[in-house]
Coordinates of C-alpha atoms in Angstrom, one line a residue:
Chain K
M1 CA 0.0 0.0 0.0
S2 CA 3.0 2.3 -0.2
F3 CA 1.6 4.1 -3.2
L4 CA -1.3 5.3 -1.0
S5 CA 0.8 7.2 1.4
E6 CA 2.4 10.1 -0.6
P7 CA 4.3 12.3 1.7
D8 CA 7.0 13.6 -0.6
E9 CA 5.2 13.7 -4.0
R10 CA 2.7 16.1 -2.6
Q11 CA 1.7 18.1 -5.6
F12 CA 1.0 21.7 -5.7
L13 CA -0.9 23.4 -8.5
E14 CA -1.1 27.0 -9.5
V15 CA -4.4 28.6 -10.2
I16 CA -4.5 32.2 -11.5
G17 CA -7.5 33.9 -9.8
P18 CA -9.5 36.7 -11.3
E19 CA -7.1 39.2 -9.7
G20 CA -4.3 37.9 -11.8
V21 CA -2.2 36.7 -8.9
P22 CA -1.3 33.0 -9.1
L23 CA -2.4 31.1 -6.0
T24 CA -1.0 27.8 -5.0
F25 CA -3.2 24.9 -3.8
P26 CA -2.0 21.5 -2.5
A27 CA -3.6 18.8 -4.7
A28 CA -5.6 16.3 -2.7
G29 CA -4.0 12.9 -2.4
I30 CA -5.7 9.6 -3.5
S31 CA -6.1 8.3 0.0
E32 CA -7.8 11.4 1.2
R33 CA -10.2 11.3 -1.7
A34 CA -10.9 7.7 -1.2
F35 CA -11.7 8.3 2.4
A36 CA -14.0 11.2 1.5
F37 CA -15.7 8.9 -1.1
M38 CA -16.2 6.2 1.4
I39 CA -17.8 8.6 3.9
D40 CA -20.1 9.8 1.1
L41 CA -21.0 6.2 0.2
L42 CA -21.9 5.6 3.8
V43 CA -24.2 8.7 3.9
I44 CA -25.8 7.5 0.7
T45 CA -26.4 4.0 2.0
I46 CA -27.9 5.4 5.2
A47 CA -30.2 7.7 3.2
F48 CA -31.3 4.9 1.0
I49 CA -32.1 2.6 4.0
I50 CA -34.2 5.4 5.4
I51 CA -36.0 5.9 2.1
L52 CA -36.5 2.1 1.8
L53 CA -37.9 1.7 5.4
G54 CA -40.1 4.8 4.9
S55 CA -41.6 3.5 1.7
V56 CA -42.1 -0.1 3.1
Y57 CA -43.9 1.5 6.0
L58 CA -46.1 3.6 3.7
I59 CA -46.9 0.6 1.6
G60 CA -47.9 -1.3 4.7
M61 CA -50.0 1.6 5.9
T62 CA -51.9 2.4 2.7
G63 CA -51.9 -1.0 1.1
M64 CA -51.0 0.5 -2.3
M65 CA -47.8 0.0 -4.3
E66 CA -47.3 3.7 -5.1
P67 CA -44.8 4.5 -2.4
A68 CA -42.4 2.1 -4.2
M69 CA -41.9 5.1 -6.5
L70 CA -40.0 6.7 -3.7
I71 CA -37.5 3.9 -3.8
M72 CA -36.8 4.2 -7.5
V73 CA -36.7 8.0 -7.5
G74 CA -34.6 7.9 -4.4
L75 CA -32.1 5.5 -5.8
F76 CA -31.9 7.5 -9.0
G77 CA -31.5 10.8 -7.2
L78 CA -28.9 9.5 -4.9
R79 CA -26.9 7.9 -7.7
Y80 CA -26.9 10.9 -9.9
G81 CA -27.9 13.8 -7.7
Y82 CA -26.1 13.4 -4.3
F83 CA -22.6 14.5 -5.4
A84 CA -23.7 17.1 -7.9
G85 CA -26.3 18.6 -5.5
F86 CA -23.9 18.9 -2.6
E87 CA -21.1 20.3 -4.8
I88 CA -23.5 22.9 -6.2
Y89 CA -24.9 24.0 -2.9
W90 CA -22.0 23.4 -0.6
Q91 CA -19.4 25.3 -2.7
G92 CA -17.6 22.3 -4.2
S93 CA -17.7 19.9 -1.2
T94 CA -19.8 17.0 -0.1
P95 CA -20.1 15.8 3.5
G96 CA -17.2 13.4 2.9
K97 CA -15.0 16.1 1.3
R98 CA -15.8 18.5 4.1
L99 CA -14.8 16.1 6.8
M100 CA -11.5 15.4 4.9
N101 CA -11.0 19.1 4.3
L102 CA -11.2 18.9 0.5
K103 CA -12.8 21.1 -2.2
V104 CA -13.4 21.0 -5.9
I105 CA -12.2 24.0 -7.8
S106 CA -12.1 24.9 -11.4
R107 CA -8.7 24.3 -13.1
D108 CA -8.6 27.6 -14.9
G109 CA -9.2 29.8 -11.9
T110 CA -12.6 31.1 -12.9
G111 CA -15.5 30.3 -10.6
L112 CA -16.7 26.7 -10.5
T113 CA -19.7 26.5 -12.8
T114 CA -22.8 24.3 -12.4
E115 CA -22.0 22.8 -15.8
A116 CA -18.6 21.7 -14.6
I117 CA -20.0 20.1 -11.5
I118 CA -22.7 18.2 -13.5
A119 CA -20.1 17.0 -16.0
R120 CA -17.6 15.8 -13.4
N121 CA -20.3 13.9 -11.5
L122 CA -22.0 12.3 -14.6
M123 CA -18.7 10.6 -15.3
R124 CA -18.6 9.1 -11.9
D125 CA -21.0 6.5 -13.1
V126 CA -18.9 5.2 -15.9
E127 CA -15.5 5.4 -14.2
L128 CA -16.6 3.9 -10.9
F129 CA -19.9 2.2 -10.8
L130 CA -19.6 0.6 -14.2
P131 CA -16.1 -0.9 -13.7
M132 CA -17.3 -2.3 -10.4
I133 CA -20.3 -3.9 -12.0
A134 CA -18.1 -5.1 -14.9
I135 CA -15.7 -6.8 -12.4
L136 CA -18.3 -8.1 -9.9
S137 CA -20.9 -9.4 -12.3
P138 CA -20.0 -9.0 -16.0
S139 CA -23.1 -10.9 -17.2
S140 CA -25.5 -8.3 -15.9
L141 CA -23.7 -5.7 -18.0
F142 CA -22.9 -7.5 -21.2
G143 CA -25.4 -10.4 -21.3
D144 CA -23.6 -13.2 -23.2
T145 CA -21.6 -11.1 -25.5
A146 CA -18.4 -12.8 -26.6
W147 CA -15.5 -12.3 -24.3
W148 CA -13.1 -10.9 -26.9
L149 CA -15.7 -8.1 -27.5
T150 CA -16.1 -7.2 -23.8
A151 CA -12.5 -7.7 -22.7
P152 CA -11.2 -4.5 -24.4
L153 CA -14.0 -2.5 -22.9
V154 CA -13.4 -4.0 -19.4
L155 CA -9.7 -3.1 -19.7
W156 CA -10.5 0.4 -20.8
L157 CA -12.9 0.8 -17.9
I158 CA -10.3 -0.4 -15.4
A159 CA -7.7 1.9 -17.0
M160 CA -10.1 4.8 -16.5
M161 CA -10.8 3.9 -13.0
L162 CA -7.1 3.9 -12.2
L163 CA -6.4 7.2 -13.9
P164 CA -5.8 9.1 -10.7
F165 CA -2.9 6.9 -9.9
Y166 CA -0.9 8.0 -12.9
A167 CA -2.4 11.3 -14.0
K168 CA -0.9 14.5 -12.9
E169 CA -2.7 16.4 -10.2
R170 CA -4.5 13.1 -9.4
T171 CA -7.3 13.9 -11.8
R172 CA -10.0 11.3 -12.3
V173 CA -11.9 11.2 -15.6
G174 CA -14.7 13.4 -14.2
D175 CA -12.2 16.1 -13.3
L176 CA -10.8 15.9 -16.9
V177 CA -14.2 16.3 -18.4
G178 CA -15.4 19.0 -16.0
G179 CA -12.1 20.9 -16.1
T180 CA -11.9 20.7 -12.3
V181 CA -9.4 19.6 -9.7
V182 CA -9.8 18.5 -6.1
V183 CA -7.6 20.4 -3.6
R184 CA -6.9 20.4 0.1
V185 CA -8.1 23.5 1.9
P186 CA -4.7 24.9 3.1
R187 CA -4.4 26.1 6.7
V188 CA -1.2 27.6 8.0
E189 CA -0.9 29.5 11.3
L190 CA 0.8 32.9 11.4
I191 CA 3.6 32.3 13.8
A192 CA 5.5 35.1 15.5
D193 CA 8.2 36.8 13.5
E194 CA 11.7 36.0 14.9
A195 CA 12.9 39.5 14.1
A196 CA 10.1 41.1 16.2
G197 CA 11.1 42.6 19.6
V198 CA 14.7 42.9 18.8
G199 CA 16.4 46.1 20.1
A200 CA 16.9 48.7 17.4
G201 CA 20.3 47.9 15.9
E202 CA 22.0 47.9 19.3
L203 CA 24.5 45.3 18.1
G204 CA 25.5 47.6 15.3
F205 CA 26.6 45.3 12.4
S206 CA 28.5 46.9 9.6
P207 CA 27.3 46.4 6.0
S208 CA 30.4 44.3 5.2
Q209 CA 29.5 42.0 8.2
L210 CA 26.1 41.5 6.6
G211 CA 27.5 40.6 3.3
H212 CA 28.4 37.0 4.0
Y213 CA 25.2 35.0 4.2
G214 CA 22.3 34.4 1.8
E215 CA 18.6 33.6 2.0
S216 CA 19.1 29.9 2.6
E217 CA 21.3 30.4 5.7
L218 CA 18.8 33.1 6.9
E219 CA 16.0 30.6 6.8
T220 CA 18.1 28.0 8.6
L221 CA 18.8 30.5 11.3
A222 CA 15.1 31.4 11.6
R223 CA 14.3 27.7 12.0
L224 CA 16.9 27.4 14.8
L225 CA 15.5 30.4 16.7
R226 CA 12.0 28.9 16.4
D227 CA 13.3 25.5 17.7
A228 CA 15.0 27.3 20.6
E229 CA 11.7 29.0 21.4
A230 CA 9.9 25.7 21.4
G231 CA 12.6 24.1 23.5
H232 CA 14.0 21.8 20.8
A233 CA 17.4 23.5 20.7
T234 CA 19.6 24.0 23.8
V235 CA 21.7 27.1 24.8
A236 CA 24.8 25.0 23.8
D237 CA 23.4 24.6 20.3
L238 CA 22.8 28.3 20.0
S239 CA 26.2 29.1 21.4
V240 CA 28.0 26.9 18.7
V241 CA 26.1 28.6 15.9
A242 CA 26.7 32.1 17.4
S243 CA 30.4 31.6 17.7
T244 CA 30.6 30.2 14.1
I245 CA 28.8 33.2 12.8
A246 CA 30.8 35.7 14.9
G247 CA 34.0 34.1 13.6
K248 CA 32.9 34.2 10.0
I249 CA 31.8 37.9 10.0
G250 CA 34.5 39.1 12.4
Y251 CA 32.2 40.2 15.2
G252 CA 34.1 41.4 18.3
G253 CA 31.4 41.9 20.8
S254 CA 30.3 39.6 23.7
L255 CA 28.7 36.2 23.0
A256 CA 27.6 35.7 26.7
D257 CA 23.9 35.6 25.6
P258 CA 24.0 33.7 22.2
E259 CA 20.2 34.0 21.7
T260 CA 20.2 37.8 21.8
F261 CA 23.2 37.9 19.5
L262 CA 21.5 35.5 17.0
R263 CA 18.2 37.4 17.1
G264 CA 19.9 40.7 16.5
F265 CA 22.0 39.2 13.7
Y266 CA 18.9 37.6 12.1
A267 CA 17.0 40.9 12.1
A268 CA 19.9 42.8 10.7
Q269 CA 20.8 40.2 8.1
R270 CA 17.2 39.9 6.9
S271 CA 16.9 43.6 6.8
A272 CA 20.1 43.9 4.7
L273 CA 19.0 41.0 2.3
E274 CA 15.5 42.4 1.9
K275 CA 17.0 45.8 1.0
R276 CA 19.1 44.1 -1.7
L277 CA 16.0 42.3 -2.9
L278 CA 14.2 45.7 -3.5
F279 CA 16.8 46.4 -6.1
G280 CA 16.3 43.1 -7.6
R281 CA 19.5 41.5 -6.3
R282 CA 18.8 38.1 -4.9
K283 CA 21.4 36.3 -2.8
A284 CA 20.1 32.7 -2.4
T285 CA 23.1 31.2 -0.6
K286 CA 26.3 32.3 0.9
H287 CA 28.2 31.1 -2.2
E288 CA 26.6 33.8 -4.3
R289 CA 28.0 37.3 -4.3
Chain H
M1 CA 2.5 57.3 10.4
S2 CA 5.5 58.8 12.1
M3 CA 6.0 55.5 14.0
A4 CA 6.1 53.6 10.7
G5 CA 8.5 56.1 9.3
K6 CA 10.8 55.7 12.3
R7 CA 10.7 52.0 12.0
R8 CA 11.6 52.0 8.4
A9 CA 14.5 54.3 9.1
D10 CA 16.1 51.7 11.4
P11 CA 18.4 49.5 9.4
A12 CA 18.1 46.6 11.9
I13 CA 14.4 46.2 11.4
P14 CA 13.5 44.2 8.3
R15 CA 11.1 45.8 5.9
S16 CA 8.9 42.7 5.9
L17 CA 8.4 43.1 9.6
A18 CA 7.1 46.6 9.3
F19 CA 5.1 45.4 6.3
R20 CA 3.5 42.7 8.4
R21 CA 2.8 45.0 11.4
D22 CA 1.0 47.5 9.1
R23 CA -1.2 44.8 7.5
E24 CA -1.6 42.0 10.1
H25 CA -5.1 43.3 11.2
V26 CA -6.4 43.1 7.6
W27 CA -5.3 39.5 7.3
A28 CA -6.7 38.5 10.7
E29 CA -10.1 40.0 9.8
L30 CA -10.1 38.2 6.4
D31 CA -9.1 35.0 8.1
E32 CA -12.0 35.2 10.5
L33 CA -14.6 35.9 7.7
V34 CA -13.1 33.2 5.5
E35 CA -13.4 30.6 8.2
K36 CA -17.1 31.6 8.7
V37 CA -17.8 31.3 5.0
L38 CA -16.1 27.9 4.6
R39 CA -18.1 26.5 7.5
G40 CA -21.5 28.0 6.7
G41 CA -21.5 29.5 3.3
L42 CA -21.6 33.2 2.1
H43 CA -25.1 33.8 3.6
V44 CA -23.8 33.7 7.2
L45 CA -22.1 37.1 6.7
D46 CA -24.1 40.3 7.4
S47 CA -24.2 43.0 4.8
E48 CA -21.2 44.9 6.3
Q49 CA -19.1 41.8 6.3
L50 CA -20.1 41.0 2.7
R51 CA -19.1 44.5 1.7
R52 CA -15.7 44.1 3.4
L53 CA -14.9 40.6 2.2
P54 CA -13.8 41.4 -1.4
M55 CA -11.8 44.5 -0.2
L56 CA -10.0 42.4 2.4
Y57 CA -9.4 39.7 -0.1
R58 CA -7.9 42.0 -2.7
A59 CA -5.7 43.7 -0.1
T60 CA -4.5 40.2 1.1
V61 CA -3.8 39.0 -2.5
S62 CA -1.8 42.1 -3.1
S63 CA 0.1 41.6 0.2
L64 CA 0.9 38.1 -1.0
A65 CA 2.2 39.4 -4.3
V66 CA 4.4 41.8 -2.5
A67 CA 5.6 39.4 0.1
R68 CA 6.5 36.8 -2.5
K69 CA 8.9 39.3 -4.1
T70 CA 10.3 41.1 -1.1
A71 CA 9.8 39.2 2.2
L72 CA 12.5 36.7 3.4
D73 CA 10.3 35.4 6.2
K74 CA 9.2 32.1 4.7
A75 CA 6.7 31.5 7.5
L76 CA 4.9 34.8 6.6
V77 CA 4.8 33.9 2.9
A78 CA 3.5 30.4 3.7
Y79 CA 0.7 32.0 5.8
L80 CA -0.3 34.4 3.1
E81 CA -0.3 31.7 0.5
A82 CA -2.7 29.6 2.5
L83 CA -4.9 32.5 3.5
A84 CA -5.2 33.8 0.0
A85 CA -6.0 30.3 -1.3
R86 CA -8.6 29.8 1.3
A87 CA -10.1 33.2 0.7
Y88 CA -10.3 32.3 -3.0
L89 CA -12.2 29.1 -2.1
A90 CA -14.6 31.1 0.0
M91 CA -15.2 33.7 -2.7
Y92 CA -15.0 31.8 -6.0
G93 CA -15.5 28.3 -4.7
S94 CA -18.7 27.9 -6.6
R95 CA -21.1 30.1 -8.4
K96 CA -24.3 29.7 -6.5
A97 CA -27.3 28.7 -8.5
T98 CA -29.0 32.0 -9.1
R99 CA -32.7 32.5 -9.6
G100 CA -33.6 31.3 -13.1
S101 CA -30.5 29.3 -13.7
F102 CA -32.5 26.1 -13.9
R103 CA -34.8 27.7 -16.5
R104 CA -31.9 29.1 -18.4
A105 CA -30.1 25.7 -18.5
L106 CA -33.2 24.0 -19.9
M107 CA -34.6 26.7 -22.2
V108 CA -31.4 28.3 -23.5
S109 CA -28.3 26.3 -22.8
F110 CA -29.8 22.8 -23.6
P111 CA -31.2 23.6 -27.1
Q112 CA -28.1 25.7 -28.0
N113 CA -25.7 22.9 -27.1
V114 CA -27.8 20.4 -29.0
R115 CA -27.5 22.6 -32.1
A116 CA -23.8 23.1 -31.4
M117 CA -23.4 19.3 -31.8
S118 CA -25.8 18.9 -34.7
K119 CA -23.3 16.8 -36.7
E120 CA -23.1 14.2 -33.8
V121 CA -26.9 14.3 -33.5
G122 CA -27.1 13.4 -37.2
V123 CA -24.6 10.6 -36.8
A124 CA -26.3 9.2 -33.8
F125 CA -29.6 9.3 -35.6
L126 CA -28.1 7.6 -38.7
I127 CA -26.6 4.8 -36.5
T128 CA -30.0 4.2 -34.9
L129 CA -31.6 4.2 -38.4
L130 CA -29.0 1.8 -39.7
G131 CA -29.8 -0.5 -36.8
M132 CA -33.5 -0.4 -37.7
V133 CA -32.8 -1.0 -41.4
V134 CA -30.5 -3.9 -40.7
A135 CA -33.0 -5.5 -38.3
A136 CA -35.8 -5.1 -40.7
G137 CA -33.8 -6.4 -43.7
L138 CA -32.7 -9.5 -41.8
M139 CA -36.1 -10.2 -40.5
Q140 CA -37.5 -10.0 -44.0
S141 CA -35.5 -13.1 -44.9
D142 CA -35.9 -14.9 -41.6
I143 CA -38.3 -13.8 -38.9
G144 CA -36.2 -15.8 -36.4
W145 CA -33.7 -13.0 -36.2
Y146 CA -36.1 -11.3 -33.9
D147 CA -34.9 -13.2 -30.9
A148 CA -31.3 -12.1 -31.5
F149 CA -32.4 -8.4 -31.4
V150 CA -34.9 -8.3 -28.6
A151 CA -34.2 -9.7 -25.2
P152 CA -37.0 -12.0 -24.1
E153 CA -37.7 -10.1 -20.9
L154 CA -38.1 -6.9 -22.9
A155 CA -40.3 -8.6 -25.5
G156 CA -42.7 -9.8 -22.8
G157 CA -44.4 -12.4 -25.1
R158 CA -44.5 -10.1 -28.1
D159 CA -42.5 -12.4 -30.3
P160 CA -43.0 -14.1 -33.7
Q161 CA -44.6 -17.1 -32.0
A162 CA -47.4 -14.9 -30.6
S163 CA -50.7 -14.7 -32.4
T164 CA -51.7 -11.5 -34.2
E165 CA -54.5 -11.1 -31.6
S166 CA -52.2 -11.1 -28.6
L167 CA -49.9 -8.7 -30.4
R168 CA -52.8 -6.3 -31.0
D169 CA -53.9 -6.7 -27.4
A170 CA -50.5 -5.7 -26.2
L171 CA -51.0 -2.3 -27.9
Y172 CA -54.4 -1.6 -26.5
G173 CA -54.3 -3.4 -23.1
G174 CA -55.0 -0.8 -20.5
G175 CA -52.7 -1.9 -17.7
E176 CA -54.2 -2.7 -14.3
E177 CA -51.0 -2.1 -12.5
A178 CA -50.1 1.1 -10.6
L179 CA -49.5 3.5 -13.5
S180 CA -47.4 6.1 -11.7
L181 CA -45.1 3.3 -10.5
F182 CA -44.7 2.1 -14.1
A183 CA -43.9 5.6 -15.2
T184 CA -41.3 6.0 -12.6
Y185 CA -39.7 2.7 -13.5
L186 CA -39.5 3.6 -17.1
F187 CA -38.0 7.0 -16.3
T188 CA -35.2 5.8 -14.1
H189 CA -34.5 2.8 -16.4
N190 CA -34.3 4.8 -19.6
A191 CA -32.5 7.8 -18.1
G192 CA -29.9 5.3 -16.8
I193 CA -29.4 4.0 -20.3
G194 CA -29.1 7.5 -21.7
L195 CA -26.5 8.6 -19.1
M196 CA -24.5 5.5 -19.8
A197 CA -24.6 6.2 -23.6
F198 CA -23.1 9.6 -22.8
A199 CA -20.5 8.5 -20.2
L200 CA -19.3 5.6 -22.5
G201 CA -18.4 8.3 -25.0
F202 CA -15.2 8.6 -23.0
A203 CA -14.1 5.3 -24.6
A204 CA -13.6 7.2 -27.9
G205 CA -17.4 7.0 -28.6
I206 CA -17.3 3.3 -29.7
P207 CA -19.5 1.8 -27.0
T208 CA -21.9 4.7 -27.5
A209 CA -22.2 3.9 -31.2
L210 CA -22.8 0.2 -30.3
L211 CA -25.4 1.1 -27.8
L212 CA -27.2 3.3 -30.4
F213 CA -27.0 0.5 -33.0
T214 CA -28.4 -2.2 -30.7
N215 CA -31.2 0.2 -29.7
G216 CA -31.9 0.7 -33.4
L217 CA -31.9 -3.1 -34.0
M218 CA -34.5 -3.6 -31.3
L219 CA -36.7 -0.8 -32.7
G220 CA -36.4 -2.2 -36.2
A221 CA -37.2 -5.7 -35.0
F222 CA -40.4 -4.5 -33.3
L223 CA -41.5 -2.5 -36.3
S224 CA -41.0 -5.3 -38.8
L225 CA -42.6 -7.9 -36.6
Y226 CA -45.8 -5.8 -36.3
A227 CA -45.6 -4.8 -40.0
S228 CA -45.5 -8.5 -40.9
R229 CA -48.9 -8.9 -39.2
G230 CA -50.4 -5.7 -40.8
L231 CA -50.2 -3.9 -37.4
L232 CA -47.7 -1.2 -38.4
V233 CA -50.0 1.8 -38.1
P234 CA -51.4 0.9 -34.6
L235 CA -47.8 0.2 -33.4
V236 CA -46.6 3.6 -34.6
G237 CA -49.5 5.2 -32.9
W238 CA -48.6 3.3 -29.7
L239 CA -44.9 4.1 -30.0
L240 CA -44.7 7.7 -31.2
P241 CA -46.3 9.7 -28.3
H242 CA -43.6 8.6 -25.8
G243 CA -41.1 7.6 -28.5
I244 CA -40.5 11.1 -29.7
P245 CA -39.1 12.4 -26.3
E246 CA -37.7 9.0 -25.3
I247 CA -35.9 7.9 -28.5
G248 CA -35.0 11.5 -29.1
A249 CA -33.4 11.7 -25.7
I250 CA -31.5 8.4 -26.3
V251 CA -30.2 9.8 -29.6
L252 CA -29.2 13.1 -28.0
C253 CA -27.4 11.3 -25.1
G254 CA -25.6 9.2 -27.7
A255 CA -24.7 12.4 -29.6
A256 CA -23.3 13.8 -26.4
G257 CA -21.2 10.7 -26.0
L258 CA -20.0 10.9 -29.6
H259 CA -19.2 14.5 -29.1
L260 CA -17.0 13.6 -26.2
G261 CA -15.4 10.7 -28.2
R262 CA -14.7 13.0 -31.1
A263 CA -13.0 15.6 -28.9
M264 CA -10.7 12.8 -27.7
L265 CA -9.8 11.6 -31.2
M266 CA -9.7 15.0 -32.8
P267 CA -9.0 17.7 -30.3
G268 CA -8.3 20.2 -33.2
Q269 CA -6.8 23.5 -32.2
Y270 CA -7.0 22.8 -28.4
T271 CA -4.9 20.6 -26.2
L272 CA -6.4 17.2 -25.5
R273 CA -7.3 18.3 -21.9
E274 CA -8.9 21.5 -23.1
A275 CA -10.8 19.8 -25.9
I276 CA -12.2 17.2 -23.5
R277 CA -13.2 19.9 -21.0
R278 CA -15.1 21.9 -23.6
A279 CA -16.9 18.9 -25.1
G280 CA -17.6 17.5 -21.7
Q281 CA -19.3 20.7 -20.4
R282 CA -21.3 21.0 -23.6
A283 CA -22.3 17.4 -23.5
S284 CA -23.3 17.4 -19.9
M285 CA -25.8 20.2 -20.5
V286 CA -27.4 18.1 -23.2
V287 CA -27.6 15.1 -20.9
F288 CA -29.1 17.3 -18.2
G289 CA -31.9 18.3 -20.6
C290 CA -32.3 14.7 -21.7
I291 CA -33.1 13.7 -18.1
V292 CA -36.1 16.0 -18.3
L293 CA -37.0 14.5 -21.6
F294 CA -36.9 11.0 -20.1
A295 CA -39.1 12.1 -17.2
I296 CA -41.7 13.5 -19.7
A297 CA -41.4 10.3 -21.8
G298 CA -41.9 8.2 -18.7
V299 CA -45.1 10.0 -17.8
V300 CA -46.5 9.7 -21.3
E301 CA -45.5 6.0 -21.6
G302 CA -46.5 5.0 -18.1
I303 CA -49.8 6.8 -17.9
F304 CA -51.2 8.2 -21.2
R305 CA -50.3 5.1 -23.3
Q306 CA -52.3 2.9 -20.9
V307 CA -55.2 5.3 -20.7
I308 CA -55.6 6.5 -24.3
L309 CA -56.6 3.7 -26.5
D310 CA -57.9 5.5 -29.6
D311 CA -55.5 5.6 -32.5
R312 CA -56.5 9.1 -33.7
I313 CA -55.9 10.6 -30.2
R314 CA -52.6 8.8 -30.1
F315 CA -51.5 10.3 -33.4
G316 CA -52.7 13.7 -32.2
L317 CA -50.6 13.4 -29.1
A318 CA -47.7 12.3 -31.2
A319 CA -48.0 15.3 -33.4
F320 CA -48.3 17.6 -30.3
N321 CA -45.2 16.0 -28.8
A322 CA -43.3 16.4 -32.1
L323 CA -44.2 20.0 -32.2
W324 CA -42.9 21.0 -28.8
F325 CA -39.9 18.7 -29.0
F326 CA -38.6 20.1 -32.3
G327 CA -39.7 23.6 -31.4
W328 CA -37.7 23.4 -28.2
L329 CA -34.6 22.1 -29.8
L330 CA -34.6 24.1 -33.0
L331 CA -35.9 27.5 -31.6
G332 CA -34.9 27.5 -27.9
G333 CA -32.4 30.1 -27.0
R334 CA -32.4 31.7 -30.4
P335 CA -34.2 35.1 -30.0
K336 CA -31.3 36.4 -27.8
R337 CA -28.8 35.7 -30.6
L338 CA -31.0 37.4 -33.1
R339 CA -31.3 40.4 -30.9
R340 CA -27.6 40.6 -30.5
E341 CA -27.0 40.3 -34.2
R342 CA -29.5 43.1 -34.8
R343 CA -27.8 45.2 -32.2
L344 CA -24.4 44.6 -33.9
K345 CA -25.9 45.5 -37.3
A346 CA -27.4 48.7 -35.9
K347 CA -23.9 49.6 -34.6
K348 CA -22.4 49.2 -38.0

């Protein structure tokens, strides 16, 4: 089952919104979508059982067969209407998708249209229910057609069913036809800025002292400071890093409090690099000039 | 203002920090509104919040654009990326069905899309016709072919071994069973076949063509069986009232499937992905209209056919159905276009 857990090949996709700024979304993984689908199937099954019991009760009450209509309409409505209905009225999510934190969006960044939702859900029938029927009971689908006629069709159906495993962005056939993609709703907390609360330039670095490191080292330092705050890095760790930096940039001041030094250096270094950036000069690593 | 000026003057304070301090309250406000909308939909916001949402969203998206280019605090950029993406989901997640969108889909979009795929409709019709002719031709030489074309459970005793009397009775027998139940069964059964004909178009349209052909075979077999007993006119009267919307809808669903298959084989000027998307959306609107057609056909077939036993009224009903069916498909959604053309002409 290793292909179901996909920690590293987490795919991002870029969608250009109406404002013209590209936004990035994490594409939903297969396992998440499978879970969401199973939850929805469960809801559908429960709804159908309720309809079934209700109509049987009504038939028993009235003594007429008319309530059986409810069963047929209910089955039809659940099979073709459940997903489309929820996605239209719940902004691209169904109960299962909502629990799994997933949403359907339009691939081209314009709003998700009703047509797109209908199209992607009509295909669900042929790419999911049909292959299942074809595998579980082929005779109910094909009668007694010769096997060499049905075999290519069955293979094609299976290839379609497995499309999310090899297509980019994990699209299923319905997504292809609807021009949609399923994304994870991204949630990131805004954590405190490591440069905040630093005394205004009291350490007094000179411009040449701030010319050694690049963005990658800066980010590493920020991560170290965050670790120290969370208690994952000790004073000894900080002290090693502080003396390495002080040695490299030729800093002569006291290193008695390595955290204060590192914070001050982080703020000053970021400030200097961001100033360079304003003039379009990026310094990605310390190896660049 | 003077505070901000002082901060910027200090070389040890990164610009992105000042940038964040100035705008943080906007992001926090947007964050709160977005979470509300994602949980309960746009209608949970009051009018003041609704007014502020797009402003906050645009301000945040522009913050993101600036931060991507100038901020070296990766955590800040990651937060803005996620916030802007979530706000996009809240604002553009789906276009809510507005009032009249259902009517527009049926009366404008459906007939327009049918006409847009008129070639495929023609092909689907010809395939059905071919099936009918083949079945009729084969049964002319050997009536036994009937069993190959019509499944016994569908024939329900209406086969070459049946007497002319019983064949006639099948046309005029007012069913005793629950009519609305029968109508519902017919609707769901036929709509299922139609939807399958469309969705199978994704296999390059080949299964769709096969489905249309076998449907034609069955139709042809029925017609020629009744014709061989001199019952052609009563059968047509029995068939046409519901057959116009029902067979019409099957042909249209097949055409939608062929349209999809054609986009896969011949994407033309578009990429394959784009061609499939365009064809898929057009086809799905046609199928949506067909579901309504199947419902109408189910009612006509399940109720009227059992109640109305007079040939003349049956043909009258058929003519009436043909009138609205073709009127709908050929004229629906046209006046608007004419008006636009007239306006364009007036401009010139």
